[in-house]
Coordinates of C-alpha atoms in Angstrom, one line a residue:
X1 CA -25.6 -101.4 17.1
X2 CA -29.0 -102.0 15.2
X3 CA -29.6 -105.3 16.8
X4 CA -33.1 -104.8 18.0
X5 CA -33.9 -101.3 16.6
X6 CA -36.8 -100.0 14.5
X7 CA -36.2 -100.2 10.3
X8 CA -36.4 -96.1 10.6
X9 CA -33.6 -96.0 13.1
X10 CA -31.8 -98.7 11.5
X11 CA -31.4 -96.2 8.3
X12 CA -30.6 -93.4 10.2
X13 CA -27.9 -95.0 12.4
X14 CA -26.2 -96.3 8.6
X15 CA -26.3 -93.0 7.3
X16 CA -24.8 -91.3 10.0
X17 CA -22.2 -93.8 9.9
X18 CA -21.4 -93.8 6.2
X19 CA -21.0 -89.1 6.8
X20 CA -18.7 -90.3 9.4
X21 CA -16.6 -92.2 7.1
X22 CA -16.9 -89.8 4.4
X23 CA -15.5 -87.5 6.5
X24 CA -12.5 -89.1 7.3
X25 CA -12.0 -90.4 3.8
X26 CA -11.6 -86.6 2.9
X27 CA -9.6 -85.5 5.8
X28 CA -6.9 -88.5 4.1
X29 CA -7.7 -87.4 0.7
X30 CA -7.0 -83.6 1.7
X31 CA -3.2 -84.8 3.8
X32 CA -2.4 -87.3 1.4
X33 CA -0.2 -85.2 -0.9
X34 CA 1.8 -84.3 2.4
X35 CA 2.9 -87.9 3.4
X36 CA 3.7 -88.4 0.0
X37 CA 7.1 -88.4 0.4
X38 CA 9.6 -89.3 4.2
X39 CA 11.5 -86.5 5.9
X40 CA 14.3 -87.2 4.3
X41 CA 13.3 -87.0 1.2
X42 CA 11.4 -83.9 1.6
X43 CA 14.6 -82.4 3.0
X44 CA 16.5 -83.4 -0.3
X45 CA 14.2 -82.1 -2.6
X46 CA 13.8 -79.0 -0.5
X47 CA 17.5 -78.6 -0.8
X48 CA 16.9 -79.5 -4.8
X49 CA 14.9 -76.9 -5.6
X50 CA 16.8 -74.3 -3.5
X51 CA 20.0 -75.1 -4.9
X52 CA 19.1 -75.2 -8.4
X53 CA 16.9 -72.0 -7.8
X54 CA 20.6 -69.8 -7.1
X55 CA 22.5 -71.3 -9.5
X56 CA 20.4 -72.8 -12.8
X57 CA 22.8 -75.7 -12.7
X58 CA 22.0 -79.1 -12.3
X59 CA 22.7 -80.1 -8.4
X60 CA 24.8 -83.4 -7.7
X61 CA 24.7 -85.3 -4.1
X62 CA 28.3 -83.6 -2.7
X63 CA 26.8 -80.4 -3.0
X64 CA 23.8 -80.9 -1.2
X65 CA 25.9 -82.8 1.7
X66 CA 28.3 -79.7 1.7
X67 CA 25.8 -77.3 1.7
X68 CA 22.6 -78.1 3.1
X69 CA 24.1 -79.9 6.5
X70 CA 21.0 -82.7 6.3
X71 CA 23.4 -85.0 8.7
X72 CA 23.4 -87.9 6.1
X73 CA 26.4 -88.7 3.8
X74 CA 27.0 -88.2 0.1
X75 CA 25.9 -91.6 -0.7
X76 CA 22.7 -91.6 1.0
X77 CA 21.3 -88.4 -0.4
X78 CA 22.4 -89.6 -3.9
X79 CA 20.2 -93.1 -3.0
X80 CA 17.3 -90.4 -1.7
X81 CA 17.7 -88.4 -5.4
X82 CA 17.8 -91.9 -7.4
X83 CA 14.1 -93.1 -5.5
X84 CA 12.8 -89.1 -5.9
X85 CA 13.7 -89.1 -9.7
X86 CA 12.2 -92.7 -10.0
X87 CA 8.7 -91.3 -8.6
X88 CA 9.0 -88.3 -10.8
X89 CA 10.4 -85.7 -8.6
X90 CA 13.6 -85.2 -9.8
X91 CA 15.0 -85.2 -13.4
X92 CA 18.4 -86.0 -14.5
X93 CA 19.2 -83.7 -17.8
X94 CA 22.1 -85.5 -19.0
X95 CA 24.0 -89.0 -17.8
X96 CA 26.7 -87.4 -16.0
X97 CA 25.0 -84.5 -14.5
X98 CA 23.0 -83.7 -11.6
X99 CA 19.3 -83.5 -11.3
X100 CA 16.7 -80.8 -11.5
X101 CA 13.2 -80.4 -10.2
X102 CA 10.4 -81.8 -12.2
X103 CA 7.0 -80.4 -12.9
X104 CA 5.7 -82.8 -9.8
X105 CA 8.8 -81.8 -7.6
X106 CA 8.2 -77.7 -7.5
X107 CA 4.7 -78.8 -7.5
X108 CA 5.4 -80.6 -3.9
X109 CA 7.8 -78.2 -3.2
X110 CA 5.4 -75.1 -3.4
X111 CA 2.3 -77.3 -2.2
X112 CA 4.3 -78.5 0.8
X113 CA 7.6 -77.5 1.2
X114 CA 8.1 -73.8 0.7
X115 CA 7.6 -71.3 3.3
X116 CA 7.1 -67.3 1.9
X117 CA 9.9 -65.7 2.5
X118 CA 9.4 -62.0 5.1
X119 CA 9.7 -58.6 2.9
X120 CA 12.6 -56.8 3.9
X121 CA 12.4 -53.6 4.6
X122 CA 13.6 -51.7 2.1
X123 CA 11.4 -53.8 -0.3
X124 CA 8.5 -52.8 2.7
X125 CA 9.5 -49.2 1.7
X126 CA 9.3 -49.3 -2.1
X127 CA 6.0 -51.1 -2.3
X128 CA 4.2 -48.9 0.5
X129 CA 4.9 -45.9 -1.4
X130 CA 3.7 -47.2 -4.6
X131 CA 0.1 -48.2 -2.9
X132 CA -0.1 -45.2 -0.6
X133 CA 0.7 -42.9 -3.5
X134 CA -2.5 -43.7 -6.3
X135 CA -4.6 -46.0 -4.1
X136 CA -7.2 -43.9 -5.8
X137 CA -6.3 -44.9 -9.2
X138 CA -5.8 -48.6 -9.7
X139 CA -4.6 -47.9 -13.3
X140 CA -1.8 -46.2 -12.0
X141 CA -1.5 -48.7 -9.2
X142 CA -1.1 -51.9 -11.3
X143 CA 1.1 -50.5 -13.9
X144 CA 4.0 -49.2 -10.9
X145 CA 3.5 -52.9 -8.9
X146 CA 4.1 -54.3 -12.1
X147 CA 7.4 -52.2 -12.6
X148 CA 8.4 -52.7 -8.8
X149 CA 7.6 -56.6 -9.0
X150 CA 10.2 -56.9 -12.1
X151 CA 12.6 -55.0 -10.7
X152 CA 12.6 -56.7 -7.0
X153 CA 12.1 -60.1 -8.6
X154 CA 14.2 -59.8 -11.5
X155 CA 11.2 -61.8 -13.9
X156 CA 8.4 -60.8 -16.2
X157 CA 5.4 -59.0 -14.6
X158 CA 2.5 -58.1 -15.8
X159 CA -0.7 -56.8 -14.0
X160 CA -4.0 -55.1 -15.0
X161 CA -7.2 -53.4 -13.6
X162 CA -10.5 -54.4 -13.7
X163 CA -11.7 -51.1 -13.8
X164 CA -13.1 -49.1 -11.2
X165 CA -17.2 -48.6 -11.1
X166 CA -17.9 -45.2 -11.5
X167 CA -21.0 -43.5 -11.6
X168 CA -22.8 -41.5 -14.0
X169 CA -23.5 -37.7 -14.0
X170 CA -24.8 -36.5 -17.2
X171 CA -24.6 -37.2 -20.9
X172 CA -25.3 -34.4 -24.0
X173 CA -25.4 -34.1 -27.3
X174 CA -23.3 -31.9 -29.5
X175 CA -23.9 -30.9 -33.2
X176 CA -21.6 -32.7 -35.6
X177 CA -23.4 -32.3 -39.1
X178 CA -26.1 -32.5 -40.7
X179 CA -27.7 -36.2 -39.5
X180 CA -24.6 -37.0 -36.8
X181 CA -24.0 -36.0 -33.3
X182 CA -20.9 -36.4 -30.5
X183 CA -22.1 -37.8 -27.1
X184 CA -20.7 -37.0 -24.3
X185 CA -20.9 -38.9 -21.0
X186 CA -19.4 -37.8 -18.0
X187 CA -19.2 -39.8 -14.3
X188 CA -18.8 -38.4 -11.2
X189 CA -15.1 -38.5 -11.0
X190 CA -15.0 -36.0 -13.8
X191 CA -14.3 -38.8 -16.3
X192 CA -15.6 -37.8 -19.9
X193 CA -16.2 -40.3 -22.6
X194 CA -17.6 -39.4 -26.1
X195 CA -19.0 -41.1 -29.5
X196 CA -20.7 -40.4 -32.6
X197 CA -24.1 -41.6 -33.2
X198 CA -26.7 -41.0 -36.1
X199 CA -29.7 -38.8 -35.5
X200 CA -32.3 -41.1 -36.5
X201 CA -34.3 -39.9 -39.3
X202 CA -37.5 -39.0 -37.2
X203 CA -36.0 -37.1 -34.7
X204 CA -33.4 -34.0 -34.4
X205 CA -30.9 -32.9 -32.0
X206 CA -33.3 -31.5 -30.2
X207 CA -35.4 -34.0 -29.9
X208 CA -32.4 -36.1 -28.7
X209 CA -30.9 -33.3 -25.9
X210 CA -34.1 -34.0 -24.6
X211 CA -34.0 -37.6 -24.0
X212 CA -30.4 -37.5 -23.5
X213 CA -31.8 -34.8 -20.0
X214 CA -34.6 -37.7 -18.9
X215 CA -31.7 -40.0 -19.0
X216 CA -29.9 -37.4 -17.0
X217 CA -32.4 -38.0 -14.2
X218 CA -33.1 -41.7 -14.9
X219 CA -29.3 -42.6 -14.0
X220 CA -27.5 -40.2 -12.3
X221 CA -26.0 -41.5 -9.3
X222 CA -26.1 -45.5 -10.8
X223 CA -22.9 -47.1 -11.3
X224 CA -22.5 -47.6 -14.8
X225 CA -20.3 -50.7 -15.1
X226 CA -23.1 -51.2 -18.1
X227 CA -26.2 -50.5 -19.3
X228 CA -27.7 -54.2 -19.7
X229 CA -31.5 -54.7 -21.9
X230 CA -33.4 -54.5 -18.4
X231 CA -31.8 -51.1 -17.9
X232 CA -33.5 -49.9 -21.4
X233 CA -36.4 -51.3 -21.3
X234 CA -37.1 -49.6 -17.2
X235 CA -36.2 -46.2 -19.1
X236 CA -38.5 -46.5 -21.8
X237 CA -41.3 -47.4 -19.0
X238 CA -40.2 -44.7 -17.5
X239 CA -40.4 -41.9 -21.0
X240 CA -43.4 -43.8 -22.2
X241 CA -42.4 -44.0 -25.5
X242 CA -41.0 -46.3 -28.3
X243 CA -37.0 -45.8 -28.1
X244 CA -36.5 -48.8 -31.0
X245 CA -34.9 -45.9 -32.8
X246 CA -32.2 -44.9 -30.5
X247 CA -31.0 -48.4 -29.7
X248 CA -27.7 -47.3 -31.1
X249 CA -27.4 -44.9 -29.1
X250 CA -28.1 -47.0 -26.0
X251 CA -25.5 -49.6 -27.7
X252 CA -23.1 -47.0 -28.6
X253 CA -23.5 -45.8 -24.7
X254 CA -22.9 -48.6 -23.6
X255 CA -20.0 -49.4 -25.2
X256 CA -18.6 -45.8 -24.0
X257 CA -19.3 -46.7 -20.5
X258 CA -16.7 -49.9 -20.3
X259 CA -14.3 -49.2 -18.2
X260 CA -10.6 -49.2 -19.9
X261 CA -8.8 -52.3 -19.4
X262 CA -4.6 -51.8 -19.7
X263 CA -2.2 -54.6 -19.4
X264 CA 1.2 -53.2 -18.5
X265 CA 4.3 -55.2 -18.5
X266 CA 7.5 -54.7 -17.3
X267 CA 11.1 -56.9 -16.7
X268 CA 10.8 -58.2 -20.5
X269 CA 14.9 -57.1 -20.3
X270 CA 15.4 -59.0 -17.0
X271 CA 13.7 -61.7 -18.1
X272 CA 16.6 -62.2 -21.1
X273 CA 19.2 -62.2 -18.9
X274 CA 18.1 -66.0 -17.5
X275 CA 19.5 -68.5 -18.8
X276 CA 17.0 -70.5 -19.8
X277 CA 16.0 -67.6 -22.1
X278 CA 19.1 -67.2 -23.7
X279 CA 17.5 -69.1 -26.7
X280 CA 16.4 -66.4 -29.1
X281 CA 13.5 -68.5 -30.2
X282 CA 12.2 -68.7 -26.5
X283 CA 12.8 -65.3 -25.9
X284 CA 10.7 -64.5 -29.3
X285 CA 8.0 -66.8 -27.9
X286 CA 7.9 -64.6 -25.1
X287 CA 8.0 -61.1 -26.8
X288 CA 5.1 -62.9 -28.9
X289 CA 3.1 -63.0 -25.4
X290 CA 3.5 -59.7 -24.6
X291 CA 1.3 -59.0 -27.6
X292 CA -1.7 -60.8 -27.1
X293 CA -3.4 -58.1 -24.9
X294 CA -6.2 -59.7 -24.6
X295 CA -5.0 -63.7 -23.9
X296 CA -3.3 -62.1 -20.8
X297 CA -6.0 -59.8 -19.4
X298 CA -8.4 -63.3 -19.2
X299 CA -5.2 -65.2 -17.2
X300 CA -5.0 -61.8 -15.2
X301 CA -8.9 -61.5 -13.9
X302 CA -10.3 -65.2 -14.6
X303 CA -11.4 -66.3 -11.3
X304 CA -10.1 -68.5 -8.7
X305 CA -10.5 -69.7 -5.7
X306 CA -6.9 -68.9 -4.1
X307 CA -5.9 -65.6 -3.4
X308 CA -2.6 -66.4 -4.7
X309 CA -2.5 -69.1 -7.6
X310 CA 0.7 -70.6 -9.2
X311 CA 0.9 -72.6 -12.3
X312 CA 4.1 -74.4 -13.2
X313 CA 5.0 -75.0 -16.1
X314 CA 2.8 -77.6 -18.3
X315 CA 0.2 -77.0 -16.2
X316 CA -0.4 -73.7 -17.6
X317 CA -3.5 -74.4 -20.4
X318 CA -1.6 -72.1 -22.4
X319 CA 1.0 -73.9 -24.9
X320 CA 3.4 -70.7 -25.0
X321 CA 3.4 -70.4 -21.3
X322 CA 4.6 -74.0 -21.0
X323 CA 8.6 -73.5 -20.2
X324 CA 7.1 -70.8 -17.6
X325 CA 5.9 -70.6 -14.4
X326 CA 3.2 -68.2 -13.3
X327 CA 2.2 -66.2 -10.0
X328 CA -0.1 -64.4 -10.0
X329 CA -2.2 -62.4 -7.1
X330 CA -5.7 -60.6 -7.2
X331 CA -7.0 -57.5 -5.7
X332 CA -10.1 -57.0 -4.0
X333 CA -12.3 -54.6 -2.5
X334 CA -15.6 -55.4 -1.0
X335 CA -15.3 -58.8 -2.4
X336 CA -15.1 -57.6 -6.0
X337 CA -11.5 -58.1 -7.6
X338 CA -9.9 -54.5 -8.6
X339 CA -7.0 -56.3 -10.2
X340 CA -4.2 -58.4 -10.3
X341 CA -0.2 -59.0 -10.7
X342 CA 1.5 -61.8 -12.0
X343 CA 5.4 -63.0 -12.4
X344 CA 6.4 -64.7 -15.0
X345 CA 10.2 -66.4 -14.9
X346 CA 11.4 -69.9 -15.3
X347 CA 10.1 -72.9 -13.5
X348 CA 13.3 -72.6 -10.8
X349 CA 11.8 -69.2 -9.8
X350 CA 12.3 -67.9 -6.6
X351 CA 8.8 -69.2 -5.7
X352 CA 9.3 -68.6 -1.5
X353 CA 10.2 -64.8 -1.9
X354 CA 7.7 -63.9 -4.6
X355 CA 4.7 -65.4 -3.3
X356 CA 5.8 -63.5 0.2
X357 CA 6.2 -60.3 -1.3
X358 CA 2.6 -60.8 -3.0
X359 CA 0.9 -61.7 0.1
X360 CA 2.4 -58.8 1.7
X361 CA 1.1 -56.4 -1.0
X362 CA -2.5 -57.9 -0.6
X363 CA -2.3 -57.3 2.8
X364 CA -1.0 -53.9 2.6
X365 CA -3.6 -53.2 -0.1
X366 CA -6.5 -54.1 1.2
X367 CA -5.2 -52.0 4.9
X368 CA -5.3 -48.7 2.7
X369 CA -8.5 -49.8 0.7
X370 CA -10.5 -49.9 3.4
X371 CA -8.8 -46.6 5.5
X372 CA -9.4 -44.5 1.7
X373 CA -12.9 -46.1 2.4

C-alpha cells in the first residue's frame, strides 16, 4: 500500500491501520465471554442454575434430561456437566451428588444467559402504588420498596436515600443562657433543623440575629446540600467583616444542613427461612450486617457505571458478604442518584425475576419523577 508514498503518508496509512485493528481486537475482547462456552453447554448450565435455583439441591443429569427437554440423553448432559465443572462452571458438593453453580457459572449465567423475567401484574400493582404514593418523599419511598422487594422476593432488602437537596429559607437565633444559643434553620419545604452554638465572647445575641438576617438574604433560595469554605469566605466579602469568630457556627451549620441518611431493611425473617441460612452462625453474620449502618449506606450510593449492578458471592470486597449475592439498583433524577435498593439472598437467587422487577421500578420511577417535575 505505501510502496511509492511520501514518509508523512506512510505514517498516516500505519496508524490508521493499527485503530483499525485495535478496533477489532476490542470488538473480540467485548464478545469473548459469550463464545466462551457451545450451545449445548450453555443450555446445561442454564438448566443448572434454574434447577438448583427452585430447589437448593444439587442437580444430577436425569433430572435435567426429564425436565429441561434439551433433546440429548442422560449420558451426554452428564459428559457436558463433567467438561463445565472441569472449566470451573459447575461444582460437585459431595462424590455422589449432583453439581451446583460456581461463582464463574452464575457469573456466565447472569452475564449471558439470563433473561429478566416480566412483572406480573399484581406485582405491577403493589409497586405502582408505593411510587405513586410518596414520590415526593424518597425517605418514605425507599423504606416501602425495600419492604415490597423482601416480601415479593422472599430475600434481604435493604435501600436508602441520598437525600433530597432542599433549599434554604431562613435561620435565627434563640436565647438559651447566658453565653449559648439554639439555631434554627429552616428550608423551603418547611423542614426545621436546630443546634446549639456559643455566643462568642465579643459579640451577643443580638449581634448574632443580625448576621444570622444578612445570611438570610445571602442564601435564601441556594440549595443547601452544604455550605463548603468558598461559600464563607463569598459571605464574609459580602458583610465586610472578619467572621473568624463564628466559624462554629458556620461548621455547626453546616453540619445541620446534611441531609438525613436512613438505611432501612426489611426480609431479615425471610431470609432465615433459606436453607443455606439455617446455620445460626451465618444467620448471626448476617444480623451482624444489618448493624453496620454506615458499611451499607457506602455499598448502597457508591458509584457505578450500570444501572443495575450484581455481585456474586466472592466477588463482593466485603468478607461478610461473601456466601451472598447482591443486587442492587440506583435512582436517579436529573442525572444525580436519589437512591438505591438492593437484595440480598443466596448465590442461587432468583437472579432473572429480581433484576426484572428492578428494572421495572427504575423505569416506573423515573416516568413519575419527571411528570411530579
Amino acid at each position: 500500500v505505501s510502496r511509492g508514498l511520501g514518509d508523512v503518508y506512510k505514517r498516516q496509512v500505519l496508524i490508521m491501520v493499527i485503530k483499525m485493528a485495535g478496533k477489532n481486537n476490542d470488538k473480540r475482547g467485548a464478545n469473548h465471554g459469550a463464545n466462551e462456552l457451545n450451545e449445548r453447554k450453555r443450555k446445561v448450565l442454564w438448566a443448572v442454575v434454574q434447577d438448583y435455583s427452585e430447589t437448593a439441591e444439587p442437580v444430577g443429569s436425569r433430572t435435567i434430561a426429564r425436565k429441561y427437554n434439551l433433546g440429548v440423553s442422560s449420558a451426554t448432559i452428564r459428559n457436558e456437566m463433567q467438561d463445565l465443572e472441569d472449566e470451573g462452571y459447575l461444582e460437585q458438593p459431595h462424590t455422589s451428588a449432583g453439581r451446583i453453580p460456581s461463582i464463574k457459572g452464575y457469573r456466565f449465567y447472569v452475564d449471558w444467559l439470563m433473561q429478566p423475567s416480566p412483572v406480573t401484574d399484581d406485582e405491577k400493582s403493589m409497586i405502582n402504588h408505593i411510587l405513586e404514593e410518596h414520590v415526593t418523599k424518597q425517605d418514605e419511598i425507599s423504606r416501602d420498596i425495600a419492604r415490597t422487594v423482601a416480601s415479593l422476593t422472599h430475600t434481604l432488602s435493604v435501600a436508602t436515600s441520598a437525600g433530597g437537596k432542599r433549599k434554604f429559607n431562613y435561620m435565627r437565633f434563640l436565647p438559651l443562657d447566658g453565653r449559648r444559643a439554639i439555631m434554627l434553620v429552616v428550608t423551603n419545604q418547611g423542614e426545621v433543623s436546630n443546634a446549639v452554638v456559643d455566643i462568642p465572647a465579643d459579640s451577643s445575641l443580638d449581634e448574632m440575629q443580625l448576621l444570622a438576617d444578612r445570611m438570610n438574604h445571602f442564601l435564601h433560595g441556594r440549595e443547601i446540600d452544604n455550605t463548603d469554605e468558598q461559600l464563607i469566605l463569598s459571605f464574609q466579602k459580602d458583610v465586610e467583616r472578619d467572621l473568624t469568630p463564628y466559624m462554629h457556627v458556620f461548621k455547626a451549620l453546616q453540619k445541620t444542613l446534611q441531609p438525613p441518611k436512613e438505611v432501612y431493611a426489611g426480609g431479615a425473617s425471610q431470609l432465615i427461612e433459606q436453607p443455606e441460612f439455617k446455620n445460626v452462625e451465618k444467620m448471626q453474620d448476617i444480623l451482624n450486617l444489618l448493624e453496620q449502618r454506615d458499611m451499607l449506606e457506602s455499598m448502597l450510593l457508591s458509584s457505578s457505571d450500570q444501572p443495575i449492578a450484581v455481585h456474586i458471592g466472592t466477588e463482593n470486597p466485603v468478607k461478610s458478604l461473601s456466601d451472598l449475592s447482591i443486587v442492587r439498583a440506583q435512582f436517579s433524577s436529573g442525572g444525580r442518584i436519589i437512591g438505591s435498593v438492593a437484595v440480598l439472598g443466596p448465590t442461587r437467587m432468583q437472579y432473572s425475576r429480581i433484576i426484572g422487577m428492578m428494572r421495572f421500578m427504575q423505569q416506573r420511577l423515573d416516568t413519575l419523577l419527571k411528570k411530579n417535575d
